[in-house]
């Protein structure tokens, strides 16, 4: 999960400083002429010459208030806010109440972080001059810095009511609205600024940020490029363009853009940080780590950099180091939700983590982020048997495990009994997205939408049951659920453990994944579906299975296409034992991280240390999905890792005709494949000990006739089973939804239960 990109948007600044062109108390014409020259130099940017002249004036007339003011403005312009505040305070003491001086004193005090005093200065300026638009805009900046966004917006609007052509106020209003997630209003403000000044590069840049958050990526790219056409050295725009390339899953374009930013500002930490992230996307892990360490050497406590460094360590399979780094992030920034999620996800990969430890980490997340129950009263219609409104929330409505495991469910939902809403948290659209859109009744984008606004949207839709499909994975919106936008809330499909949130009422699982008595490891009530918790929709482009490769090669090839983070020391040792027990056999591992030479070398060394010589191990990197599926034709038997087994990966192996040997443990992530195998009548591929795991794998390897039969029958078996039959699977999920709803209707708390199997679409409801 890489959800903490540092965005370098243009920063709001103070309104224009003002200097009178005539001295308030000149002693003679020479001083007046000198002051006029100083103002001219200040306005043309010749600050040193302006300062020299002002000091010359003070030698002649020490109490010249405008010269003191001018020196304060000059000091502010070079970042010396302390000196600026002193000079401007002197000017006010000498001249009395002058609105511009009070406003500029506010700018200096704001620069010193003295927000209360700055706000008082701006308010004094406004009291002296009610139509002082600059002071209202500057007041808005200070209020925003003080964490008062609504007051800041009101102040900008007052400035614009006085001066509708005030470009900076339009831009600052846009910035404030953008921070609140009010994207359409922010875009409108930037558009007004650009109508007044088409060459405002910062407005083009920030409009691009708004459009990107809105999911309008092409328009965002055009805005960034307009900013760069005006100012080719605009580093923020180059960084933001790189961020957009990453959003489009184009790390090559992102790297180019970040490097262009660094050519302009070699020490820009935002550019180094985001470059590191893009290098990680390219599996250039060594370079990525080097860039993160460059950033951390200068900002040792930057939580986002520690988090993303941990992501790279995880992609390398270095789980202990990754977990240590995530813990450091949480210590630095306890409210960093993404780091909590990354830690929880990585704990599921790691061996030696107990269910008790998983639960404790999840509860820590819940304790940090669950909102205090406020006795929310919902007005949802409680009529018996009415059509329920189901809302699915995910950032993965695309070619992703969630997309492949949801499509047939959406298509099979009983539209007479359920109205389906999908809340999409991703700008990515592909053929799976289009399929899901067609299957849903309503499609809503929540990309860039604040949790508060998404909550309001869901309440307007009158959702009865809101279903999280992400858990602690990328693009999760779990914090939205803490706002309790729906009366019943559940988590299903995209995660394999407890969320830790009291605001999630139910976790949808099955008997294989969560056996009876294991509910104690979950903060949610556990609902068990009778046919498993997945319904797989294989892609139409999946090639037909081919004969087991051992028939031609004369030796058996085992394989795993699982994430390298799942392949720990215990897995390597056991897989080496499988190879040693199967003379002449080979092992093929495939995952995108194997595109990295360092990862290949590390895993190669680990297998050699376990007794597997180089020629018996093949490591392959990324391939497009269709090509990856075809490469199952290069293995005879799939090996499931542990303690985190395959989900979609096991479904794909079975669909391509490769039986999967699995070793389930006591945590849900290790028990995903067992459910598939039981449904398909392959319970003999389920081991209950490491020794039995080796026996399962070697027994399959020794039975070439069975391998051939399975290769050409597994797809037919899957098609006929609830694993791929949405018409059989979906009613069980709908029954579970009805039971959840009935408990809420009756005022009963959430409680674990077993959902019914095949039966009526609309089971009788309790009164």
XYZ file of C-alpha atoms in Angstrom:
767
model
C 0.000 0.000 0.000
C 1.470 3.299 -1.030
C -1.116 5.864 -0.079
C 1.154 8.722 1.259
C 2.421 10.553 -1.788
C 3.757 13.962 -0.836
C 2.118 16.431 -3.176
C 3.879 19.690 -3.963
C 1.016 22.042 -4.728
C 1.635 25.767 -5.078
C 1.489 27.446 -1.702
C -0.824 30.305 -0.866
C 1.025 33.486 -0.025
C 0.214 36.841 1.542
C -1.600 39.469 -0.433
C 0.403 42.284 -2.025
C 2.254 44.491 0.383
C 1.570 48.192 -0.006
C 3.895 51.169 0.252
C 2.921 54.792 -0.056
C 4.798 56.718 -2.728
C 5.025 59.820 -0.616
C 6.457 60.118 2.895
C 4.021 60.886 5.651
C 6.403 63.197 7.439
C 9.266 64.222 5.109
C 11.438 66.979 6.473
C 12.352 68.266 3.053
C 12.173 67.469 -0.634
C 15.349 65.351 -0.619
C 13.854 62.813 1.773
C 10.658 62.708 -0.269
C 12.630 62.063 -3.453
C 14.747 59.400 -1.757
C 11.664 57.580 -0.486
C 10.084 57.673 -3.945
C 13.255 56.075 -5.346
C 13.221 53.394 -2.619
C 9.631 52.471 -3.454
C 10.481 52.249 -7.144
C 13.440 49.950 -6.418
C 11.281 47.770 -4.129
C 8.577 47.371 -6.753
C 11.095 46.467 -9.456
C 12.801 43.867 -7.262
C 16.012 45.771 -6.569
C 15.684 45.113 -2.867
C 19.256 45.791 -1.772
C 19.208 49.247 -3.375
C 15.816 49.995 -1.790
C 17.184 48.999 1.623
C 20.273 51.191 1.184
C 18.137 54.239 0.397
C 15.740 53.613 3.330
C 18.651 53.421 5.746
C 20.002 56.649 4.254
C 16.602 58.276 4.950
C 16.707 57.140 8.581
C 20.132 58.698 9.011
C 18.557 61.980 7.943
C 15.209 61.508 9.690
C 15.231 58.636 12.268
C 11.451 58.805 12.837
C 10.452 58.495 9.197
C 7.631 55.963 9.641
C 7.347 55.019 5.975
C 11.059 54.224 5.793
C 10.664 51.918 8.810
C 7.681 50.315 7.077
C 9.616 49.941 3.834
C 12.518 48.247 5.613
C 10.030 45.882 7.243
C 8.503 45.003 3.889
C 11.951 44.449 2.388
C 12.940 42.178 5.291
C 9.710 40.200 4.827
C 10.430 39.771 1.139
C 13.764 38.072 1.906
C 12.259 35.865 4.632
C 13.471 37.819 7.712
C 10.103 37.976 9.429
C 11.609 38.828 12.814
C 13.287 41.958 11.461
C 10.172 42.755 9.413
C 7.915 42.628 12.453
C 10.221 44.930 14.424
C 10.465 47.577 11.690
C 6.728 47.550 10.907
C 5.876 47.781 14.606
C 8.149 50.843 14.786
C 6.318 52.338 11.806
C 2.933 51.830 13.468
C 4.194 53.363 16.708
C 5.401 56.418 14.787
C 2.500 56.859 12.401
C -0.464 55.479 14.305
C -3.235 53.372 12.770
C -2.511 52.799 9.082
C -4.352 49.758 7.583
C -1.579 48.652 5.227
C 0.985 48.635 8.027
C -1.245 46.462 10.242
C -1.833 44.030 7.360
C 1.878 43.781 6.636
C 2.638 43.329 10.332
C 0.177 40.423 10.196
C 2.176 38.925 7.308
C 5.388 39.109 9.323
C 3.777 37.661 12.458
C 2.239 34.848 10.414
C 5.698 34.116 9.020
C 6.929 33.798 12.608
C 4.124 31.347 13.389
C 2.392 33.814 15.701
C -1.029 33.192 14.223
C -3.140 34.716 16.990
C -1.173 37.966 16.802
C -1.254 37.918 12.994
C -5.024 37.464 12.975
C -5.381 40.356 15.407
C -3.295 42.562 13.075
C -5.380 41.656 10.039
C -8.592 42.315 11.957
C -7.216 45.702 13.057
C -6.443 46.559 9.422
C -9.989 45.593 8.428
C -11.477 47.597 11.292
C -9.587 50.626 9.990
C -10.566 49.977 6.371
C -13.685 47.901 5.844
C -13.038 47.415 2.112
C -9.455 46.139 2.547
C -9.597 43.054 0.298
C -5.893 42.207 0.753
C -6.300 42.065 4.515
C -9.306 39.762 4.208
C -7.304 37.432 1.930
C -4.334 37.442 4.288
C -6.658 36.816 7.230
C -7.983 33.807 5.343
C -4.455 32.438 4.999
C -3.834 32.753 8.738
C -7.188 31.209 9.641
C -6.448 28.300 7.335
C -3.061 27.758 8.992
C -4.830 27.808 12.346
C -7.043 24.909 11.272
C -10.185 26.976 10.719
C -10.998 26.214 7.067
C -14.597 27.425 7.136
C -13.565 30.787 8.593
C -10.765 31.026 6.021
C -13.184 30.418 3.166
C -15.544 33.060 4.525
C -12.661 35.538 4.665
C -11.659 34.857 1.057
C -15.269 35.287 -0.025
C -15.380 38.675 1.735
C -12.236 39.724 -0.132
C -13.840 38.732 -3.417
C -17.079 40.499 -2.591
C -15.002 43.677 -2.290
C -12.845 42.948 -5.336
C -14.200 40.250 -7.688
C -11.064 40.609 -9.828
C -8.695 39.733 -6.948
C -6.703 36.891 -8.530
C -4.829 35.826 -5.382
C -8.064 35.599 -3.403
C -9.587 33.346 -6.066
C -6.489 31.137 -5.900
C -6.448 31.045 -2.105
C -10.137 30.226 -1.999
C -9.441 27.394 -4.433
C -6.648 26.096 -2.194
C -8.912 26.105 0.862
C -11.736 24.352 -0.979
C -9.279 21.780 -2.352
C -8.108 20.945 1.168
C -11.738 20.321 2.134
C -12.215 17.989 -0.837
C -14.723 20.357 -2.474
C -13.268 19.701 -5.884
C -15.866 21.248 -8.169
C -15.880 24.486 -6.149
C -12.066 24.553 -6.034
C -11.872 24.064 -9.802
C -14.339 26.920 -10.293
C -12.183 29.241 -8.165
C -9.039 28.414 -10.094
C -10.926 28.892 -13.374
C -11.955 32.394 -12.251
C -8.358 33.216 -11.358
C -7.209 32.006 -14.767
C -9.914 33.971 -16.574
C -8.425 37.073 -14.957
C -4.798 35.990 -15.414
C -4.270 33.173 -17.941
C -0.540 33.195 -17.168
C -0.933 32.303 -13.481
C 1.167 29.142 -13.507
C 0.343 28.311 -9.888
C -3.395 28.398 -10.652
C -2.886 26.017 -13.593
C -0.872 23.737 -11.315
C -3.424 23.691 -8.517
C -6.273 23.256 -10.962
C -4.344 20.202 -12.158
C -4.137 18.884 -8.585
C -7.902 19.370 -8.241
C -8.675 17.633 -11.526
C -6.391 14.727 -10.637
C -8.123 14.247 -7.297
C -11.425 14.442 -9.185
C -10.297 11.605 -11.432
C -10.071 13.797 -14.552
C -6.558 12.746 -15.413
C -6.362 13.984 -19.004
C -7.558 17.442 -17.983
C -5.148 17.430 -15.034
C -2.234 16.617 -17.344
C -3.243 19.487 -19.625
C -3.272 21.895 -16.658
C 0.173 20.816 -15.475
C 1.542 21.221 -18.991
C 0.049 24.729 -19.247
C 1.806 25.620 -16.002
C 5.075 24.283 -17.391
C 4.619 26.099 -20.712
C 4.410 29.338 -18.721
C 7.244 28.386 -16.357
C 9.412 25.434 -17.484
C 11.268 25.574 -14.155
C 8.099 25.124 -12.100
C 9.235 22.242 -9.900
C 5.892 21.676 -8.173
C 4.160 21.187 -11.523
C 6.798 18.676 -12.648
C 6.375 16.731 -9.390
C 2.604 16.769 -9.742
C 2.841 15.607 -13.337
C 4.968 12.732 -12.088
C 2.300 11.915 -9.502
C -0.262 11.807 -12.286
C 1.890 9.368 -14.260
C 1.975 7.128 -11.182
C -1.806 7.355 -10.927
C -1.923 6.117 -14.509
C 0.399 3.269 -13.546
C 3.136 4.686 -15.766
C 6.228 4.638 -13.524
C 8.548 5.310 -16.478
C 6.832 8.636 -17.182
C 6.823 9.430 -13.476
C 10.571 8.841 -13.135
C 11.284 11.145 -16.080
C 9.151 13.907 -14.579
C 10.709 13.631 -11.113
C 14.213 13.629 -12.560
C 13.357 16.787 -14.521
C 12.288 18.400 -11.250
C 15.587 17.371 -9.635
C 17.563 18.806 -12.538
C 16.079 22.162 -11.531
C 16.249 21.679 -7.741
C 18.698 18.875 -6.939
C 17.860 18.857 -3.230
C 14.067 18.966 -3.510
C 12.923 16.358 -0.991
C 9.446 15.967 -2.487
C 10.989 15.074 -5.832
C 13.462 12.631 -4.243
C 10.690 11.029 -2.181
C 8.329 10.566 -5.109
C 11.152 9.448 -7.371
C 11.910 6.724 -4.852
C 8.302 5.576 -4.953
C 8.278 5.438 -8.749
C 11.585 3.536 -8.772
C 9.946 1.046 -6.432
C 7.109 0.696 -8.964
C 9.781 -0.157 -11.536
C 11.208 -2.780 -9.156
C 14.447 -0.757 -8.983
C 14.540 -1.340 -5.267
C 18.180 -0.442 -4.632
C 17.796 2.966 -6.279
C 14.497 3.521 -4.472
C 16.080 2.808 -1.089
C 18.951 5.153 -1.918
C 16.487 7.980 -2.677
C 14.484 7.362 0.499
C 17.681 7.428 2.542
C 18.662 10.720 0.894
C 15.364 12.154 2.148
C 15.625 10.605 5.615
C 19.175 11.848 6.087
C 17.701 15.355 5.874
C 14.328 14.712 7.517
C 14.905 11.746 9.860
C 11.371 11.850 11.259
C 9.479 12.047 7.970
C 6.876 9.347 8.540
C 5.840 9.080 4.879
C 9.388 8.283 3.790
C 9.796 5.608 6.481
C 6.453 4.115 5.404
C 7.360 3.947 1.739
C 10.821 2.607 2.526
C 9.067 -0.183 4.435
C 6.931 -0.866 1.351
C 10.077 -1.432 -0.689
C 11.497 -3.750 1.962
C 8.256 -5.752 1.833
C 8.442 -5.983 -1.970
C 11.925 -7.424 -1.519
C 10.548 -10.027 0.892
C 12.423 -8.479 3.854
C 9.458 -8.632 6.206
C 11.218 -8.207 9.552
C 12.826 -4.969 8.390
C 9.530 -3.779 6.902
C 7.598 -4.463 10.109
C 10.218 -2.644 12.172
C 9.974 0.363 9.848
C 6.155 0.461 9.981
C 6.298 0.429 13.767
C 8.658 3.381 13.642
C 6.210 5.243 11.403
C 3.363 4.687 13.863
C 5.552 5.849 16.746
C 6.342 9.035 14.802
C 2.792 9.595 13.573
C 0.147 7.560 15.432
C -2.664 8.921 13.238
C -1.054 7.700 9.990
C -3.811 5.307 8.934
C -1.914 3.990 5.918
C 1.021 2.885 8.070
C -1.303 0.982 10.401
C -2.825 -0.731 7.376
C 0.569 -1.583 5.922
C 1.701 -3.060 9.225
C -1.432 -5.185 9.535
C -1.188 -6.423 5.956
C 2.493 -7.305 6.334
C 1.896 -9.138 9.607
C -0.329 -11.560 7.694
C 2.629 -12.369 5.411
C 5.071 -12.905 8.234
C 5.674 -16.243 9.910
C 5.642 -16.364 13.697
C 2.896 -13.762 14.164
C 0.074 -15.151 16.289
C -3.633 -14.480 15.965
C -3.418 -12.674 19.285
C -0.763 -10.329 17.880
C -2.823 -9.721 14.730
C -5.852 -8.876 16.854
C -3.846 -6.568 19.134
C -2.473 -4.607 16.173
C -5.951 -4.342 14.646
C -7.412 -3.145 17.956
C -4.687 -0.509 18.160
C -5.849 0.738 14.757
C -9.455 0.726 15.934
C -8.622 2.531 19.161
C -6.843 5.228 17.166
C -9.463 5.793 14.478
C -12.876 4.566 15.595
C -15.098 7.535 16.276
C -17.029 7.672 19.519
C -20.564 6.372 19.041
C -22.950 9.302 18.985
C -26.222 7.399 18.987
C -26.772 7.831 15.255
C -30.448 7.563 14.379
C -31.176 6.265 10.879
C -34.428 6.874 9.060
C -34.094 3.883 6.714
C -37.412 2.243 5.878
C -37.898 -0.783 8.146
C -40.755 -2.292 6.134
C -40.739 -6.068 6.051
C -39.392 -7.595 2.850
C -38.635 -4.333 1.066
C -35.847 -3.940 -1.475
C -32.552 -3.366 0.341
C -29.924 -0.885 -0.804
C -26.432 -2.401 -0.745
C -23.361 -0.194 -1.128
C -19.992 -1.691 -2.095
C -16.904 0.463 -1.412
C -13.589 -0.310 -3.106
C -10.596 1.139 -4.899
C -10.255 -2.110 -6.850
C -13.210 -2.246 -9.243
C -10.845 -3.288 -12.037
C -8.454 -6.051 -13.119
C -7.668 -6.948 -9.541
C -8.605 -9.818 -7.227
C -11.618 -7.835 -6.022
C -12.803 -7.250 -9.574
C -12.476 -10.912 -10.579
C -14.163 -12.082 -7.361
C -17.049 -9.601 -7.468
C -18.195 -9.551 -11.093
C -20.438 -12.614 -11.039
C -21.961 -11.605 -7.711
C -23.000 -8.200 -9.021
C -24.404 -9.793 -12.163
C -26.384 -12.375 -10.177
C -27.885 -10.070 -7.537
C -31.681 -10.285 -7.373
C -32.628 -6.815 -8.581
C -36.170 -7.211 -7.269
C -34.821 -7.604 -3.747
C -31.571 -5.584 -3.827
C -30.524 -2.250 -5.315
C -26.762 -2.112 -5.850
C -24.549 0.947 -5.445
C -20.788 0.915 -6.104
C -18.553 3.605 -4.599
C -15.304 3.592 -6.569
C -12.121 4.982 -5.028
C -9.901 4.725 -8.109
C -9.497 6.537 -11.404
C -8.319 3.376 -13.164
C -10.823 1.994 -15.656
C -10.414 -1.232 -17.623
C -12.555 -4.022 -19.090
C -13.366 -5.354 -15.608
C -14.473 -1.881 -14.497
C -16.820 -1.636 -17.463
C -18.263 -5.051 -16.663
C -18.889 -4.061 -13.048
C -20.441 -0.749 -14.071
C -22.946 -2.554 -16.259
C -23.827 -4.916 -13.419
C -24.441 -2.182 -10.818
C -27.587 -0.109 -10.533
C -25.646 2.998 -9.509
C -21.975 3.941 -9.847
C -20.423 6.698 -7.742
C -16.860 7.975 -7.801
C -15.441 8.887 -4.398
C -11.958 9.629 -5.740
C -10.765 12.759 -3.965
C -14.040 13.016 -2.057
C -13.528 13.672 1.645
C -14.848 11.168 4.149
C -17.404 13.740 5.302
C -18.695 14.329 1.773
C -18.673 10.599 0.986
C -20.671 10.026 4.169
C -23.213 12.595 3.022
C -23.404 10.949 -0.412
C -24.049 7.515 1.091
C -26.700 8.897 3.416
C -28.415 10.620 0.488
C -28.451 7.255 -1.276
C -30.133 5.803 1.844
C -27.804 2.798 1.911
C -28.975 0.025 4.231
C -25.836 -2.144 4.251
C -22.438 -0.674 3.394
C -19.788 -3.242 2.462
C -16.048 -2.597 2.586
C -14.146 -4.596 -0.048
C -10.621 -3.429 0.831
C -9.863 -3.827 4.514
C -6.254 -2.824 5.139
C -5.159 -2.862 1.499
C -4.389 -0.138 -1.021
C -7.007 2.553 -1.703
C -8.951 1.537 1.385
C -11.634 3.876 2.711
C -11.990 2.269 6.124
C -11.998 5.649 7.854
C -15.195 6.451 5.961
C -16.828 3.549 7.809
C -15.870 5.041 11.170
C -18.345 7.839 10.404
C -21.149 5.221 10.340
C -22.862 6.340 7.093
C -25.123 3.254 7.021
C -27.046 1.382 9.732
C -25.328 -1.949 8.945
C -21.663 -2.149 7.906
C -19.670 -5.187 6.841
C -16.276 -6.143 5.414
C -15.921 -8.805 2.734
C -13.725 -10.087 -0.032
C -10.678 -7.812 -0.184
C -9.120 -8.635 3.183
C -8.541 -11.778 5.239
C -8.656 -10.694 8.839
C -10.262 -8.360 11.312
C -10.329 -4.648 10.540
C -10.150 -3.800 14.244
C -13.024 -1.307 13.881
C -16.054 -1.415 16.139
C -17.862 0.485 13.387
C -17.673 -2.603 11.140
C -20.456 -4.867 12.372
C -19.815 -8.020 10.349
C -16.986 -9.841 8.608
C -18.125 -12.161 5.806
C -16.094 -15.380 5.786
C -16.741 -19.134 5.529
C -16.280 -22.267 7.642
C -12.987 -23.194 5.983
C -11.419 -19.779 6.569
C -12.763 -19.210 10.078
C -13.618 -22.558 11.731
C -16.122 -22.641 14.574
C -14.711 -21.209 17.776
C -12.261 -18.847 16.056
C -14.559 -15.802 16.290
C -12.522 -14.566 19.251
C -9.846 -13.271 16.889
C -12.191 -10.715 15.283
C -13.679 -7.434 16.463
C -16.576 -8.008 14.052
C -19.295 -10.636 14.208
C -18.324 -13.429 11.789
C -20.791 -14.480 9.088
C -19.994 -17.803 7.420
C -21.171 -18.408 3.870
C -21.820 -22.077 3.048
C -19.984 -22.276 -0.292
C -16.894 -20.218 0.541
C -16.460 -16.476 0.552
C -15.318 -16.120 -3.070
C -17.040 -16.404 -6.443
C -14.411 -16.348 -9.182
C -15.054 -14.813 -12.614
C -12.169 -15.977 -14.832
C -11.205 -13.609 -17.642
C -12.513 -14.490 -21.088
C -8.998 -14.189 -22.493
C -7.620 -16.973 -20.269
C -6.005 -19.500 -22.650
C -7.096 -23.115 -22.674
C -5.133 -25.461 -20.404
C -2.327 -27.422 -22.043
C -1.006 -30.859 -21.168
C 1.214 -31.060 -18.072
C 4.738 -30.044 -19.180
C 6.253 -33.099 -17.469
C 4.900 -35.282 -20.286
C 7.366 -33.702 -22.709
C 10.171 -32.727 -20.351
C 10.442 -35.937 -18.393
C 10.542 -34.129 -15.057
C 7.950 -32.425 -12.861
C 7.864 -28.652 -12.423
C 6.394 -27.216 -9.255
C 5.502 -23.560 -9.221
C 4.075 -20.568 -7.385
C 2.976 -17.242 -8.838
C 2.388 -15.715 -5.409
C 3.782 -12.481 -3.994
C 7.403 -12.929 -2.857
C 6.398 -11.445 0.503
C 4.662 -14.778 1.156
C 7.838 -16.778 0.569
C 9.639 -16.763 3.894
C 12.376 -18.984 5.273
C 9.938 -21.707 6.339
C 8.360 -21.831 2.886
C 11.759 -22.037 1.194
C 12.812 -24.881 3.484
C 9.646 -26.890 2.837
C 9.662 -26.310 -0.905
C 13.288 -27.430 -0.980
C 12.155 -30.609 0.815
C 9.503 -31.141 -1.886
C 12.172 -30.856 -4.595
C 14.530 -33.198 -2.777
C 11.735 -35.755 -2.414
C 10.981 -35.553 -6.156
C 14.110 -36.494 -8.112
C 14.814 -34.290 -11.110
C 12.014 -31.856 -10.324
C 12.235 -28.108 -10.819
C 10.647 -25.065 -9.169
C 9.342 -22.030 -11.096
C 8.534 -18.877 -9.128
C 6.930 -15.874 -10.777
C 6.258 -12.401 -9.350
C 7.009 -8.864 -10.515
C 9.707 -8.388 -7.847
C 11.827 -10.986 -9.610
C 12.473 -8.356 -12.279
C 14.913 -6.983 -9.708
C 18.371 -8.558 -9.814
C 18.900 -8.110 -6.067
C 15.672 -9.961 -5.246
C 16.576 -12.791 -7.649
C 20.008 -13.071 -6.072
C 18.649 -13.076 -2.519
C 16.090 -15.797 -3.226
C 18.572 -17.782 -5.270
C 21.022 -17.712 -2.364
C 18.283 -18.760 0.075
C 17.288 -21.763 -2.021
C 20.925 -22.762 -2.533
C 21.406 -22.651 1.225
C 18.417 -25.022 1.471
C 20.057 -27.456 -0.965
C 18.424 -26.410 -4.263
C 21.032 -26.015 -6.977
C 20.688 -23.158 -9.455
C 19.515 -25.230 -12.429
C 16.489 -26.486 -10.476
C 15.160 -22.978 -9.779
C 13.677 -20.512 -12.278
C 12.620 -16.999 -11.270
C 10.399 -14.976 -13.617
C 9.235 -11.385 -13.362
C 6.203 -9.448 -14.528
C 4.046 -10.417 -17.485
C 0.718 -9.048 -18.738
C -2.168 -11.002 -17.247
C -2.988 -13.167 -20.265
C 0.664 -14.108 -20.702
C 0.986 -14.826 -16.988
C -1.989 -17.214 -17.131
C -0.454 -18.961 -20.153
C 2.714 -19.601 -18.141
C 0.775 -21.992 -15.915
C 1.376 -24.299 -18.856
C 4.999 -24.417 -17.697
C 4.199 -25.967 -14.296
C 2.625 -29.286 -13.329
C 1.710 -28.579 -9.702
C 1.193 -25.309 -7.828
C 2.600 -24.963 -4.314
C 0.674 -22.754 -1.902
C 2.820 -20.629 0.443
C 2.122 -20.182 4.138
C 1.167 -18.599 6.500
C -0.422 -16.544 3.731
C -1.822 -18.743 1.008
C -3.254 -17.891 -2.357
C -6.641 -16.337 -2.984
C -7.063 -15.255 -6.577
C -3.682 -16.856 -7.344
C -4.973 -20.289 -6.323
C -8.162 -19.754 -8.346
C -6.077 -18.923 -11.402
C -3.810 -21.948 -10.964
C -6.830 -24.242 -10.693
C -8.554 -22.592 -13.675
C -5.441 -23.279 -15.749
C -5.524 -26.938 -14.661
C -2.739 -26.967 -12.048
C -3.662 -28.678 -8.756
C -2.557 -26.779 -5.644
C -0.948 -28.349 -2.582
C -1.732 -26.285 0.511
C -0.802 -26.247 4.199
C -3.495 -24.344 6.128
C -2.632 -22.936 9.530
C -4.641 -21.237 12.252
C -5.043 -17.811 10.646
C -7.547 -16.971 7.871
C -4.954 -15.919 5.299
C -3.472 -19.430 5.402
C -6.851 -21.106 4.881
C -8.071 -19.564 1.631
C -7.083 -22.374 -0.737
C -8.552 -25.134 1.436
C -12.060 -23.872 0.686
C -11.485 -24.039 -3.080
C -10.037 -27.542 -2.896
C -12.873 -28.858 -0.738
C -15.464 -27.506 -3.191
C -13.652 -29.240 -6.064
C -13.245 -32.605 -4.342
C -9.484 -32.194 -3.899
C -9.267 -32.502 -0.124
C -6.294 -34.871 -0.541
C -4.290 -31.795 -1.651
C -4.795 -30.286 1.810
C -1.955 -31.086 4.206
C -2.100 -30.934 7.993
C 1.635 -30.929 8.677
C 4.840 -30.076 6.807
C 5.534 -33.791 6.305
C 2.078 -34.296 4.852
C 2.603 -31.266 2.596
C 5.643 -32.946 1.050
C 3.640 -36.172 0.682
C 0.738 -34.358 -1.045
C 3.078 -32.706 -3.523
C 5.126 -35.804 -4.263
C 2.000 -37.980 -4.631
C 0.697 -35.622 -7.287
C 4.080 -35.562 -8.995
C 4.163 -39.374 -9.142
C 0.725 -39.695 -10.754
C 1.048 -38.475 -14.332
C -2.337 -39.872 -15.302
C -4.032 -37.865 -12.566
C -2.139 -34.722 -13.525
C -3.384 -35.127 -17.096
C -6.956 -35.718 -15.963
C -6.918 -32.740 -13.621
C -5.375 -30.505 -16.245
C -8.371 -30.984 -18.500
C -11.158 -31.369 -15.915
C -10.531 -28.724 -13.276
C -12.012 -25.917 -15.375
C -15.202 -27.927 -15.861
C -15.389 -28.723 -12.147
C -14.920 -25.069 -11.215
C -17.592 -23.918 -13.657
C -20.081 -26.356 -12.141
C -19.272 -25.390 -8.538
C -20.381 -22.358 -6.498
C -16.784 -21.152 -6.787
C -17.607 -19.905 -10.289
C -21.411 -20.043 -10.275
C -22.803 -16.664 -9.339
C -26.380 -17.958 -9.486
C -25.625 -20.457 -6.683
C -23.210 -18.327 -4.661
C -24.992 -14.964 -4.627
C -28.236 -16.054 -2.886
C -26.160 -17.149 0.112
C -24.631 -13.673 0.350
C -28.064 -12.107 -0.060
C -29.395 -14.331 2.723
C -26.563 -13.105 4.941
C -27.441 -9.501 4.116
C -31.094 -10.165 5.020
C -30.092 -11.705 8.336
C -27.831 -8.746 9.135
C -30.653 -6.369 8.256
C -33.249 -8.236 10.298
C -31.082 -8.039 13.403
C -30.778 -4.281 12.950
C -34.533 -3.949 12.327
C -35.167 -5.798 15.560
C -32.760 -3.577 17.479
C -30.421 -6.501 18.129
C -26.630 -6.137 18.165
C -24.491 -7.790 15.502
C -23.831 -11.473 16.215
C -22.038 -14.277 14.381
C -24.175 -16.669 12.341
C -24.123 -19.266 9.570
C -25.773 -18.086 6.354
C -28.145 -20.467 4.571
C -27.257 -22.470 1.490
C -29.376 -22.809 -1.633
C -32.948 -21.853 -1.011
C -35.407 -19.111 -1.622
C -34.123 -15.821 -2.950
C -36.105 -13.930 -0.309
C -36.221 -16.050 2.839
C -38.975 -15.309 5.280
C -38.059 -12.477 7.587
C -38.523 -12.414 11.282
C -41.271 -10.072 12.319
